[in-house]
Short mmCIF file of C-alpha atoms and ligand atoms in Angstrom, two decimals:
data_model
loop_
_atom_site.label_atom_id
_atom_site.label_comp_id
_atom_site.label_asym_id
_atom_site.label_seq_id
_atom_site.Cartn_x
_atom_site.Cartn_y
_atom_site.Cartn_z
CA UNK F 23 -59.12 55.88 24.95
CA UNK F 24 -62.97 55.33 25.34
CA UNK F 25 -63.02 55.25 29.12
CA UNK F 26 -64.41 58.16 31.36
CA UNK F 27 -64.94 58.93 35.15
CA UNK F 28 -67.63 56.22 35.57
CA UNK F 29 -65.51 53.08 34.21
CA UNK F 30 -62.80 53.70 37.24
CA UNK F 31 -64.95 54.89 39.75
CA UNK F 32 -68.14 52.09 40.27
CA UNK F 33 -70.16 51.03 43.33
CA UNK F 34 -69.79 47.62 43.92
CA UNK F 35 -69.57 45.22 46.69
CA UNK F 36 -66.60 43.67 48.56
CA UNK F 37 -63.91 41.96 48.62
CA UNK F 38 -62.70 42.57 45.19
CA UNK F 39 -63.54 44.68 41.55
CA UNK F 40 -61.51 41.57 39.84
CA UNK F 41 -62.78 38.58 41.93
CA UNK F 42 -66.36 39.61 43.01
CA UNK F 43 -67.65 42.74 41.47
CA UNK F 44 -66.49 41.68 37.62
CA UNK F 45 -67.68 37.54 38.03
CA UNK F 46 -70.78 38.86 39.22
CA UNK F 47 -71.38 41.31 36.14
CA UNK F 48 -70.54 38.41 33.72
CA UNK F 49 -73.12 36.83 35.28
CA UNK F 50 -75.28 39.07 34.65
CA UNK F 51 -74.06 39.85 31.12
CA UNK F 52 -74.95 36.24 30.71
CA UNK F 53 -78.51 36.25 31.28
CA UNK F 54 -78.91 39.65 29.23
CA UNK F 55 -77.14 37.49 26.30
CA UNK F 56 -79.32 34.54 26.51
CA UNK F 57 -82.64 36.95 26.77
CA UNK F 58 -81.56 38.90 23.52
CA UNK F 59 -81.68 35.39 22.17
CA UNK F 60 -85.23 34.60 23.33
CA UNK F 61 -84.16 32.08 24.91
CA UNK F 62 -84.40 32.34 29.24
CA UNK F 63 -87.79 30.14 29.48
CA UNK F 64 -85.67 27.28 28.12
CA UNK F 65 -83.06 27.18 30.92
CA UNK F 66 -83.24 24.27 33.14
CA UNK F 67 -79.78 24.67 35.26
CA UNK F 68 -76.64 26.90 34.42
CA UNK F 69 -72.58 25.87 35.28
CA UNK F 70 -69.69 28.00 35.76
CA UNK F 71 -65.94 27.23 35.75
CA UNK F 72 -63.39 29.13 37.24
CA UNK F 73 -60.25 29.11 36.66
CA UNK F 74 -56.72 30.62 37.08
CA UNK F 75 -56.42 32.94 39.61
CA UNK F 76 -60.50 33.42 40.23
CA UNK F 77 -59.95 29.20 41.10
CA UNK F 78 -57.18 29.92 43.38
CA UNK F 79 -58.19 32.77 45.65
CA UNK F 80 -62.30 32.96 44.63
CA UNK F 81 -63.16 31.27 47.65
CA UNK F 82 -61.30 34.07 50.09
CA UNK F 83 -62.59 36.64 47.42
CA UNK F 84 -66.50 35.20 47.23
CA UNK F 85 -66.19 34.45 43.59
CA UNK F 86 -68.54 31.46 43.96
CA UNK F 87 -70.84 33.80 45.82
CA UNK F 88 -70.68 36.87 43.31
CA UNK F 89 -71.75 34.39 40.43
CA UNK F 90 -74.56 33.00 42.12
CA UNK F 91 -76.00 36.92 42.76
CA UNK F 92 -75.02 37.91 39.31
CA UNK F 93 -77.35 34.60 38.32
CA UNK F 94 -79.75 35.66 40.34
CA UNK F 95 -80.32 38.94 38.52
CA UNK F 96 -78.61 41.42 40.90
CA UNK F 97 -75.88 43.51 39.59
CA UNK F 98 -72.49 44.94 42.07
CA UNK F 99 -74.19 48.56 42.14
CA UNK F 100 -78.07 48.06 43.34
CA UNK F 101 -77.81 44.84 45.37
CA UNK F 102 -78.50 45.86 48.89
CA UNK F 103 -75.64 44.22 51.37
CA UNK F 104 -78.13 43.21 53.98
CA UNK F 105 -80.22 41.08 51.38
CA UNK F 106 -76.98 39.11 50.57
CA UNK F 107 -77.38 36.33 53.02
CA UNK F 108 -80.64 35.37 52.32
CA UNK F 109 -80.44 35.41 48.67
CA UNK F 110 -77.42 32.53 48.86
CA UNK F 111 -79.08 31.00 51.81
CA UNK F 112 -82.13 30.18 49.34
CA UNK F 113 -80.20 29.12 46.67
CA UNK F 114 -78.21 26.74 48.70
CA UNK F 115 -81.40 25.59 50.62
CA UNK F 116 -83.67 24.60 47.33
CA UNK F 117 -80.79 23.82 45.07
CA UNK F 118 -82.49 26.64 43.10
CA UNK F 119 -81.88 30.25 41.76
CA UNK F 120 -84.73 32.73 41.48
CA UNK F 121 -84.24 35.69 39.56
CA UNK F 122 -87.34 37.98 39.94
CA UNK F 123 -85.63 40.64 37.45
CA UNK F 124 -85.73 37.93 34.33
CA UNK F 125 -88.43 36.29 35.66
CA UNK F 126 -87.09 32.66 35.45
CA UNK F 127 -86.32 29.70 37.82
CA UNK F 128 -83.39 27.64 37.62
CA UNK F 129 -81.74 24.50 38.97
CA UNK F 130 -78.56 25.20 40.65
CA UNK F 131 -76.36 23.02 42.90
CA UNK F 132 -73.28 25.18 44.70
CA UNK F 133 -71.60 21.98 45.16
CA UNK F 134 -71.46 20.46 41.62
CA UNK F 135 -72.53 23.33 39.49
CA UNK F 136 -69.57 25.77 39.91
CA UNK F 137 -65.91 24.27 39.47
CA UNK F 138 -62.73 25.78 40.54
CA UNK F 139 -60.23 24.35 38.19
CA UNK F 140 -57.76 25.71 40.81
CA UNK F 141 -54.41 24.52 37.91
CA UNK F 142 -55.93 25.31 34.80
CA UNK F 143 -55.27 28.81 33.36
CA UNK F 144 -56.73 30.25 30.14
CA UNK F 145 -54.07 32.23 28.09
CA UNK F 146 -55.42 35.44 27.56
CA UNK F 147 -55.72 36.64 31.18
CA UNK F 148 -55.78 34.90 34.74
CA UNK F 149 -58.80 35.71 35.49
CA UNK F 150 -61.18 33.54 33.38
CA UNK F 151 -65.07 31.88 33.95
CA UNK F 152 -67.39 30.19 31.83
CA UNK F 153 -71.03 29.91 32.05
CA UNK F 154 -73.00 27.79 30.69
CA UNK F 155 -76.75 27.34 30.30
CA UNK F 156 -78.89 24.01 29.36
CA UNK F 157 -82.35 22.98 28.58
CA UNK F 158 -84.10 19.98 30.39
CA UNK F 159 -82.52 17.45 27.73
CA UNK F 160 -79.49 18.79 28.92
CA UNK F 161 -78.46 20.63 25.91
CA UNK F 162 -76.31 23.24 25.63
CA UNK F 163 -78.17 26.85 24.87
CA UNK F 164 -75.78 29.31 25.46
CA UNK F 165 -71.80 29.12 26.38
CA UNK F 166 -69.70 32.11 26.76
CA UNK F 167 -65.66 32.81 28.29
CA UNK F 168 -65.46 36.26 30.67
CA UNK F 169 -62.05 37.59 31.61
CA UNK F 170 -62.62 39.61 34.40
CA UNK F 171 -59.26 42.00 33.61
CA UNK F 172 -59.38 44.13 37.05
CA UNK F 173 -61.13 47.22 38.54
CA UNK F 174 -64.61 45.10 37.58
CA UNK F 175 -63.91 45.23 33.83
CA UNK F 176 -65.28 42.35 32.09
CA UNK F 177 -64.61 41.22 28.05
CA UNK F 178 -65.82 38.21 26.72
CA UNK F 179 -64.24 35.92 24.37
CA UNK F 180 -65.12 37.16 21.16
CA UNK F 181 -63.91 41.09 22.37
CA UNK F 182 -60.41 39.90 23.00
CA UNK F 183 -59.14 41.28 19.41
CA UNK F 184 -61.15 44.24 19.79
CA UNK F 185 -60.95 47.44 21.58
CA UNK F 186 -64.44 47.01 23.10
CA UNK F 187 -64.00 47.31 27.47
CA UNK F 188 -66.29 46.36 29.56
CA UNK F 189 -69.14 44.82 27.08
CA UNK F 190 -69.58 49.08 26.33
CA UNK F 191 -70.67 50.26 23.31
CA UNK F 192 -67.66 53.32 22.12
CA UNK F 193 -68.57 56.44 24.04
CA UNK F 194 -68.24 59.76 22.00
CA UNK F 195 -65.73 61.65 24.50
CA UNK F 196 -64.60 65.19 23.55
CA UNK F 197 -60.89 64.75 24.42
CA UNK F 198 -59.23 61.64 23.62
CA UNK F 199 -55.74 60.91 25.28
CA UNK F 200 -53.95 57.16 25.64
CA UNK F 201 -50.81 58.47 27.26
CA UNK F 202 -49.53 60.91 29.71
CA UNK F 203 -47.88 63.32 27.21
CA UNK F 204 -50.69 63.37 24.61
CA UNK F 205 -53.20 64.34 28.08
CA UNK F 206 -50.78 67.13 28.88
CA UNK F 207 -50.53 68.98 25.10
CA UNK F 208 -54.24 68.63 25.53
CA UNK F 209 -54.59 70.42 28.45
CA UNK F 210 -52.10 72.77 27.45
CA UNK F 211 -53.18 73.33 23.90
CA UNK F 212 -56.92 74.19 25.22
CA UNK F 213 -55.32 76.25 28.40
CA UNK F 214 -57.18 73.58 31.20
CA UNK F 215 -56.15 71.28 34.23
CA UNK F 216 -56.69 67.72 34.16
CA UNK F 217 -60.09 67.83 35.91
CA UNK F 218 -61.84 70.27 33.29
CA UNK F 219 -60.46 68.21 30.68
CA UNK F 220 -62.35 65.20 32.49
CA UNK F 221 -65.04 67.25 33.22
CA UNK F 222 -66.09 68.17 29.93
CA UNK F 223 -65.22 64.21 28.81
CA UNK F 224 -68.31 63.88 31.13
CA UNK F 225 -70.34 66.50 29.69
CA UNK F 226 -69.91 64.68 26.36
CA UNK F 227 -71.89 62.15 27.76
CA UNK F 228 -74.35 64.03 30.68
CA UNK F 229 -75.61 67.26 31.36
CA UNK F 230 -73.58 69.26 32.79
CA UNK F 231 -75.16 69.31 36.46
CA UNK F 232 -75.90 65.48 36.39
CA UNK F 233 -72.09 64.96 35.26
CA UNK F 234 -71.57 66.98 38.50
CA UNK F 235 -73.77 65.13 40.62
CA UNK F 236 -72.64 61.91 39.40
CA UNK F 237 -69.06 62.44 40.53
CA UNK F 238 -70.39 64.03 44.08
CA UNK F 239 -72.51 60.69 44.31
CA UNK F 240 -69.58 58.50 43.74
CA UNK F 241 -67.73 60.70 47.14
CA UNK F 242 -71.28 60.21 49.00
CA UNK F 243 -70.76 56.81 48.88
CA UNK F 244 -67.09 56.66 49.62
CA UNK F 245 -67.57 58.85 52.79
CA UNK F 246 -70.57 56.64 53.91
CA UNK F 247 -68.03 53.75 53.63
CA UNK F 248 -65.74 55.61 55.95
CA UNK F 249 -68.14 56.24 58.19
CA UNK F 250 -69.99 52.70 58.22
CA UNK F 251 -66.09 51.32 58.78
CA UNK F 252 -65.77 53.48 61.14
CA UNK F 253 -68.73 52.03 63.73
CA UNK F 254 -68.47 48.38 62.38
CA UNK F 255 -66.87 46.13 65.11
CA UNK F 256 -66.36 42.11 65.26
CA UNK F 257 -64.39 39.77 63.30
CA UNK F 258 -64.08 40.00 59.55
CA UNK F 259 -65.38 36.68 57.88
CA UNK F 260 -63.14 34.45 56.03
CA UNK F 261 -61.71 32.00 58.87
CA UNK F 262 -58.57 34.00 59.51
CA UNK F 263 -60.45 35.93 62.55
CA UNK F 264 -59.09 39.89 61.46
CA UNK F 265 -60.47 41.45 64.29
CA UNK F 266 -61.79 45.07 62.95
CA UNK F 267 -60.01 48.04 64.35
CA UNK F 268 -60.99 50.95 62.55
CA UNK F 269 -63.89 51.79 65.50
CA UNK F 270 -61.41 51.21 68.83
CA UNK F 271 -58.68 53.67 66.67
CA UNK F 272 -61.86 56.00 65.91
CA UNK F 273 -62.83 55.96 69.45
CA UNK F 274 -59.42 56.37 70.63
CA UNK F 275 -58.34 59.25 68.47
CA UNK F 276 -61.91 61.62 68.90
CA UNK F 277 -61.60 60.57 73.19
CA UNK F 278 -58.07 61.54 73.68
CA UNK F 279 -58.51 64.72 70.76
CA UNK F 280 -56.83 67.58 72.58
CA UNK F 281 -53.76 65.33 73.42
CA UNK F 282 -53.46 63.24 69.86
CA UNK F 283 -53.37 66.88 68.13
CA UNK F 284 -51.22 68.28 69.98
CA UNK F 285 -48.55 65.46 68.30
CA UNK F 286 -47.51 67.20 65.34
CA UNK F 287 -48.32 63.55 63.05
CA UNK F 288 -51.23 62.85 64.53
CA UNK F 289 -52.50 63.60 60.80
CA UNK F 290 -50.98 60.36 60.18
CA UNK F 291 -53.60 58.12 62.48
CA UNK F 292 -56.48 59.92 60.67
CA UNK F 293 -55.35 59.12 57.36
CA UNK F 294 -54.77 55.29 58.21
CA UNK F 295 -58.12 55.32 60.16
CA UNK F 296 -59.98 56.07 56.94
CA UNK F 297 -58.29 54.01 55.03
CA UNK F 298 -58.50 50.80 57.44
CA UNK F 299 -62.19 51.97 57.80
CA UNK F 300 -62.98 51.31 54.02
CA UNK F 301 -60.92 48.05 53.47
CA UNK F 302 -62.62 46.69 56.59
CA UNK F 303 -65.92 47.77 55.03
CA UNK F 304 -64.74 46.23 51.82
CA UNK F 305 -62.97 42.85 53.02
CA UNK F 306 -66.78 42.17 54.90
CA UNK F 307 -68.35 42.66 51.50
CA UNK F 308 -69.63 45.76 52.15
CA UNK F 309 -70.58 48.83 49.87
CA UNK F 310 -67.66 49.94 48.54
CA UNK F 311 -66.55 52.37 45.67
CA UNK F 312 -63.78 50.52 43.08
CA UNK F 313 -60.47 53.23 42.87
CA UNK F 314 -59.32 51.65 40.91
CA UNK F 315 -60.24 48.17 42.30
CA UNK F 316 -61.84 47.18 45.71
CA UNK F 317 -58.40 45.77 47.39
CA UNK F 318 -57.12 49.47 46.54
CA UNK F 319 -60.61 50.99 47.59
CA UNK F 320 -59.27 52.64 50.69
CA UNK F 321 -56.44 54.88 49.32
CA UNK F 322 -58.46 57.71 47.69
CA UNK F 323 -61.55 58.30 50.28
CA UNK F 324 -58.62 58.49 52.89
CA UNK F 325 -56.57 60.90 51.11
CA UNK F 326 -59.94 62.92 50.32
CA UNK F 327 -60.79 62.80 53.84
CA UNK F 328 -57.62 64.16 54.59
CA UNK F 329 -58.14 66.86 52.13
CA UNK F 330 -61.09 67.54 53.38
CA UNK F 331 -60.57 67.59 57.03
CA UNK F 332 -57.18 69.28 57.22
CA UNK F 333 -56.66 71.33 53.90
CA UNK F 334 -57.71 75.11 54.75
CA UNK F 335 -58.74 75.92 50.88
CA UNK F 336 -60.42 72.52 51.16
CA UNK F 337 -64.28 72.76 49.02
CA UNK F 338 -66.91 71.31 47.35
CA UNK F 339 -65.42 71.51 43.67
CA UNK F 340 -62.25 70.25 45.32
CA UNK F 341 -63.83 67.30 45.51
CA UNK F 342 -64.65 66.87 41.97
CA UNK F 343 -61.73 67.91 40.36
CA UNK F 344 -59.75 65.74 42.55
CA UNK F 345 -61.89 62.91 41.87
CA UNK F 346 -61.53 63.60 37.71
CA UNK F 347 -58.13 63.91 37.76
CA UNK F 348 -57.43 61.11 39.40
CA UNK F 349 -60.03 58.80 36.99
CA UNK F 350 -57.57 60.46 33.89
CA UNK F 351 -54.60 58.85 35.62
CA UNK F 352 -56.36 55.28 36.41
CA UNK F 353 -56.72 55.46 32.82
CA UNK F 354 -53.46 55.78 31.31
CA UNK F 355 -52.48 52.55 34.03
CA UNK F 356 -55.97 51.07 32.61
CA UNK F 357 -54.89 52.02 29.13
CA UNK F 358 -51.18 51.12 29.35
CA UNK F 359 -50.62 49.13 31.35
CA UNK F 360 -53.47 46.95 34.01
CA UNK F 361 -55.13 47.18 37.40
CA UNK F 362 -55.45 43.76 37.78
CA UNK F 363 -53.33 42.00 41.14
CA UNK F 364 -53.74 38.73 38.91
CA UNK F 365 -51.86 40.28 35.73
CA UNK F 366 -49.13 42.63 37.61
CA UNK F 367 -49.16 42.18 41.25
CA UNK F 368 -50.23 45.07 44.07
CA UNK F 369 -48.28 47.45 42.09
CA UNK F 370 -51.01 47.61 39.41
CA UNK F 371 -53.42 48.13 42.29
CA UNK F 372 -52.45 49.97 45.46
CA UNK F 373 -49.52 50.99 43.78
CA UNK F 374 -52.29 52.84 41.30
CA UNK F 375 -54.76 54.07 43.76
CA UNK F 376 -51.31 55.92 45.28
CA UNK F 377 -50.53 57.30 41.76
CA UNK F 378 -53.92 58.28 41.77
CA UNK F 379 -54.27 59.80 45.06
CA UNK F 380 -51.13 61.84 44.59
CA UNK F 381 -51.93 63.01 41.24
CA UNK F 382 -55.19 64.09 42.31
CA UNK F 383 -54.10 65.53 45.78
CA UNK F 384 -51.20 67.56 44.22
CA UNK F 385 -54.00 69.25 41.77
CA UNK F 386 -56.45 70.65 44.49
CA UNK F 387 -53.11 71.77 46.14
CA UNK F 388 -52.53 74.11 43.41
CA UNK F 389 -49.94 71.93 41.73
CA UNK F 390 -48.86 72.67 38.20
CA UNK F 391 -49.49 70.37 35.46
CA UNK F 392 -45.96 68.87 35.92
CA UNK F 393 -46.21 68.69 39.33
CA UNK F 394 -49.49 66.40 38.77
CA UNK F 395 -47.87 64.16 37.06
CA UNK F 396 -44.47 64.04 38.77
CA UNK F 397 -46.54 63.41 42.30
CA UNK F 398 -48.60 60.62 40.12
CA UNK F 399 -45.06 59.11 38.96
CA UNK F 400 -43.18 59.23 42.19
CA UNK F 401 -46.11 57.11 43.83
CA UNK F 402 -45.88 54.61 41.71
CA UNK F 403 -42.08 54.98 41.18
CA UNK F 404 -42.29 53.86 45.26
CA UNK F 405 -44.56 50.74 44.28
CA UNK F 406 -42.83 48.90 41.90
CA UNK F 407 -42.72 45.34 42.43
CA UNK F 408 -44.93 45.19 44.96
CA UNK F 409 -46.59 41.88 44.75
CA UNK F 410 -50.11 40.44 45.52
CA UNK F 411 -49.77 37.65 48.38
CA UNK F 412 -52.88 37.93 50.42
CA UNK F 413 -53.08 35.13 53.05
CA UNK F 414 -55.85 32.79 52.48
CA UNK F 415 -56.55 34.65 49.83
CA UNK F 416 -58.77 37.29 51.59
CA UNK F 417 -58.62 40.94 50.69
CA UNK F 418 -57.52 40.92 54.41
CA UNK F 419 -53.57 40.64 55.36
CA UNK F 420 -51.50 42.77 53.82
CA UNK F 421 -54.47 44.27 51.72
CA UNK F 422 -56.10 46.61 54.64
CA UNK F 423 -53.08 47.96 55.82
CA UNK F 424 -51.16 48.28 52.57
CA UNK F 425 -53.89 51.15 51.69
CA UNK F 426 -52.93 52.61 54.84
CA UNK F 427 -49.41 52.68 53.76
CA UNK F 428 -50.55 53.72 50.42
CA UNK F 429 -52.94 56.95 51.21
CA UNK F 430 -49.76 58.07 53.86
CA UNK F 431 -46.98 57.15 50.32
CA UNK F 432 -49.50 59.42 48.36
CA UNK F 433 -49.47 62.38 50.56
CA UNK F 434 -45.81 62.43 50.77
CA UNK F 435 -45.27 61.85 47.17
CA UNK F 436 -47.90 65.46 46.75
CA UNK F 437 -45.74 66.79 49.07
CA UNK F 438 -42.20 65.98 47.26
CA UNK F 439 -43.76 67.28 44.02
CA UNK F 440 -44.90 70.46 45.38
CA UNK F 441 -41.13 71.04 46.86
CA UNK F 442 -40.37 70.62 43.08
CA UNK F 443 -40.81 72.60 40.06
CA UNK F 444 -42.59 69.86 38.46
CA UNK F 445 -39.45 69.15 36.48
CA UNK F 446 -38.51 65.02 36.93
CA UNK F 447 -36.47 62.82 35.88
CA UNK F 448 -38.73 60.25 34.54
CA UNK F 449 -41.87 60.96 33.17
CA UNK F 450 -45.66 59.10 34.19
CA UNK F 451 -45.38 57.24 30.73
CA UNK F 452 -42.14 55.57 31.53
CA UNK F 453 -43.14 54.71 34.70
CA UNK F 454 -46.53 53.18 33.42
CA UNK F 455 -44.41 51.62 30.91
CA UNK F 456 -41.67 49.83 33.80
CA UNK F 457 -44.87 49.02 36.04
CA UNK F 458 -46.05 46.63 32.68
CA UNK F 459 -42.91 45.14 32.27
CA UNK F 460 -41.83 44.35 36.22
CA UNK F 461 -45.65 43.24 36.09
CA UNK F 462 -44.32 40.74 33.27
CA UNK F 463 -41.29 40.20 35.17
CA UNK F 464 -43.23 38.66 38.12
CA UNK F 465 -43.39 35.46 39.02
CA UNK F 466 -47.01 33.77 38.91
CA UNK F 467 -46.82 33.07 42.94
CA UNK F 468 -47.01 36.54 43.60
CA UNK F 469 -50.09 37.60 40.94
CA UNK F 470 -53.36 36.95 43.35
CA UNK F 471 -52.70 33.21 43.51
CA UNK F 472 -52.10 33.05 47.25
CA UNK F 473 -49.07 30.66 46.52
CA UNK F 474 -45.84 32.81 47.59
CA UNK F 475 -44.87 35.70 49.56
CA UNK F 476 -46.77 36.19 52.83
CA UNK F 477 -49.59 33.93 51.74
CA UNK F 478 -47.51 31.01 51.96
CA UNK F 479 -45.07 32.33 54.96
CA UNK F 480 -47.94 32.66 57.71
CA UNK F 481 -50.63 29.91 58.53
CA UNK F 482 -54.21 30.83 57.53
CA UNK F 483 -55.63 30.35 61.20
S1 SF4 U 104 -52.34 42.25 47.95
FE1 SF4 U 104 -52.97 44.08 46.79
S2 SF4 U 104 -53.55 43.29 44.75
FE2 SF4 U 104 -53.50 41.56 46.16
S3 SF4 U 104 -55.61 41.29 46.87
FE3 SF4 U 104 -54.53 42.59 48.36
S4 SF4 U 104 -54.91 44.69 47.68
FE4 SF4 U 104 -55.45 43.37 45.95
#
């Protein structure tokens, strides 16, 4: 295991970690390969092919549009949303890119110079581009294969055999774990939860207050999602014409206050109205924080809302330790088994960010170590097979709601486990283990293609 708190948990931009936030890092990558080989001043014009699944749903997802900002030197975390539409604007305007932060100008024609090879797939994963840059005798400088593998991970060809994520160099953690049971004895052997564990994982690589800070940063941005989702109205883009409804259900539910509280699960609207708040945000391409991918992005800000707005013993450190412990359970998925719609459906992720959420809700509850991971297990237990079929392929229909349905599963799955003396009948591994396989078992239509299940069942306008 060489992953810590900041490989789940990244600020990015909508729609999607897989389809928008990873393309536009290999993008990036690109660039930073071709200047460690001296060799930007020679570029004349750049093409990229997608294929797979990023051909058959990166229009709805803004694929195209993610490489052309990763070419253009910006990366998911520090582009600013409301420079977005300028930036592509100019490029499609003067059929060139401009990228101030490596200093170089480019040809670049969105029509002819990006290719979605919409029924070719590459073998290793579904999700697979290649760049390529040339000089002005048209000569090929620099070619390289990305595999964008879910939650905005990105390997590159030649990393496929290794154990290299995420182009990262191997991070010197102090606890290393790759399953459930082996993150348990640790915890146990050295008499700490999950989230100290985590926590001192962090403080391998930060000081100990910026480790702190880092992980309140990541819930500053979450909760300004929320609350940007929850005063953004209109239509979401994409051509199916989602009307927004996170601000009417936010205006509805603080008018009519006295009366919605007085209905014992009126808990229930607030939870879904935080979680329909950040997939809005998210689906318009807003700021957005991947847990553990964007089309999951709503589950664990809504159930950490909830925490925070109706648990009494609700604090400051809760926050943190709920956010580590549920990074060590995105993990073991990311570990064991994917969080990638395009390799095993919405299991691997809303059925994750539930696992997650649960996991992480049960420990600020006061859960036991078993009860942890039975909450984690029974989430996803309630996820399996679900599949990824979003119409038009926009992280739109069923993707907002589904987190909805997700952060509510959570709760109740914290809420079984703490009923429980932690003792289950099938353990996090195994179900990690049967999430993989039914993943396997899947049929392609229902693996971010757009080409079964609802996707196909409902016209896209
Ligand atoms: S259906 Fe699930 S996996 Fe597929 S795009 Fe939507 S949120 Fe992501």
């Amino acid at each position: 295991m060489n992953l810590s708190f900041d490989d789940i948990f990244k600020v990015g931009i909508g729609p999607s970690s897989s389809h928008t936030v990873g393309p536009m890092k290999a993008a990036f990558i690109f660039l930073k390969e071709i200047r460690k080989k001296r060799k930007l001043k020679k570029i004349k014009t750049v093409k990229c092919d997608l294929y797979g699944s990023l051909a058959l749903t990166g229009k709805g997802h803004g694929t195209d549009k993610a490489v052309l900002l990763g070419l253009s030197g910006y990366k998911p975390s520090s582009i600013a949303s409301n420079e977005i539409d300028t930036i592509l604007k100019n490029i499609k305007d003067k059929k060139k890119i401009d990228c101030k932060s490596f200093k170089i100008e480019f040809d670049f024609n969105q029509k002819s110079d990006i290719k979605f090879h919409r029924r070719v797939s590459l073998p290793f994963h579904p999700n697979a581009m290649a760049i390529a840059a040339f000089d002005k005798d048209n000569n090929e400088i620099y070619r390289q294969t990305y595999y964008s593998v879910g939650g905005g991970f990105i390997i590159n060809e030649d990393q496929i055999d290794h154990e290299a994520t995420d182009l990262l160099k191997p991070k010197k953690l102090k606890y290393r774990f790759s399953s459930a049971k082996e993150l348990l004895d640790l915890c146990k052997k050295n008499k700490i939860t999950i989230s100290q564990l985590m926590f001192k994982n962090e403080c391998s690589l930060y000081k100990k207050d910026i480790a702190y800070q880092n992980i309140l940063s990541i819930w500053n941005v979450m909760d300004e999602c929320v609350l940007n989702g929850l005063h953004s109205e209109g239509i979401l883009p994409g051509g199916l014409k989602v009307k927004r409804r996170a601000p009417s259900i936010f205006k509805n539910l603080t008018k009519n206050m006295e009366k919605n509280l007085s209905d014992n699960l009126s808990v229930l609207d607030w939870v879904n109205l935080y979680a329909l708040a950040v997939n809005e945000e998210n689906a318009a391409g807003g700021k957005v924080v991947t847990a553990p991918t964007n089309g999951a992005a709503g589950i664990i800000p809504a159930v950490l809302k909830y925490y925070l707005n109706f648990y009494p013993r609700a604090s400051e450190q809760g926050i943190v330790d709920f956010l580590l412990t549920a990074a060590a359970i995105a993990i073991l998925y990311k570990e064991n088994a994917s969080i990638s719609g395009a390799e095993v459906g919405c299991q691997g992720e809303v059925g994750v960010a539930c696992s997650m959420a649960a996991g992480a809700l049960t420990a600020v509850m006061g859960g036991s170590l078993s009860q942890v991971t039975n909450a984690a297990e029974i989430a996803m237990e309630h996820n399996l097979g679900l599949t990824c079929d979003p119409i038009g392929g926009l992280v739109q229909i069923p993707c907002i709601e589904r987190n909805a349905m997700g952060a509510i599963k959570a709760i109740n799955a914290t809420r079984i486990a703490l009923q429980g003396d932690g003792s289950h009948f099938v353990s996090l591994d195994k179900v990690i283990k049967t999430m993989k396989q039914t993943g396997k078992d899947m049929k392609k239509q229902y693996k971010e293609t757009s080409r079964g299940g609802l996707a196909v069942n409902l016209p896209e306008c």
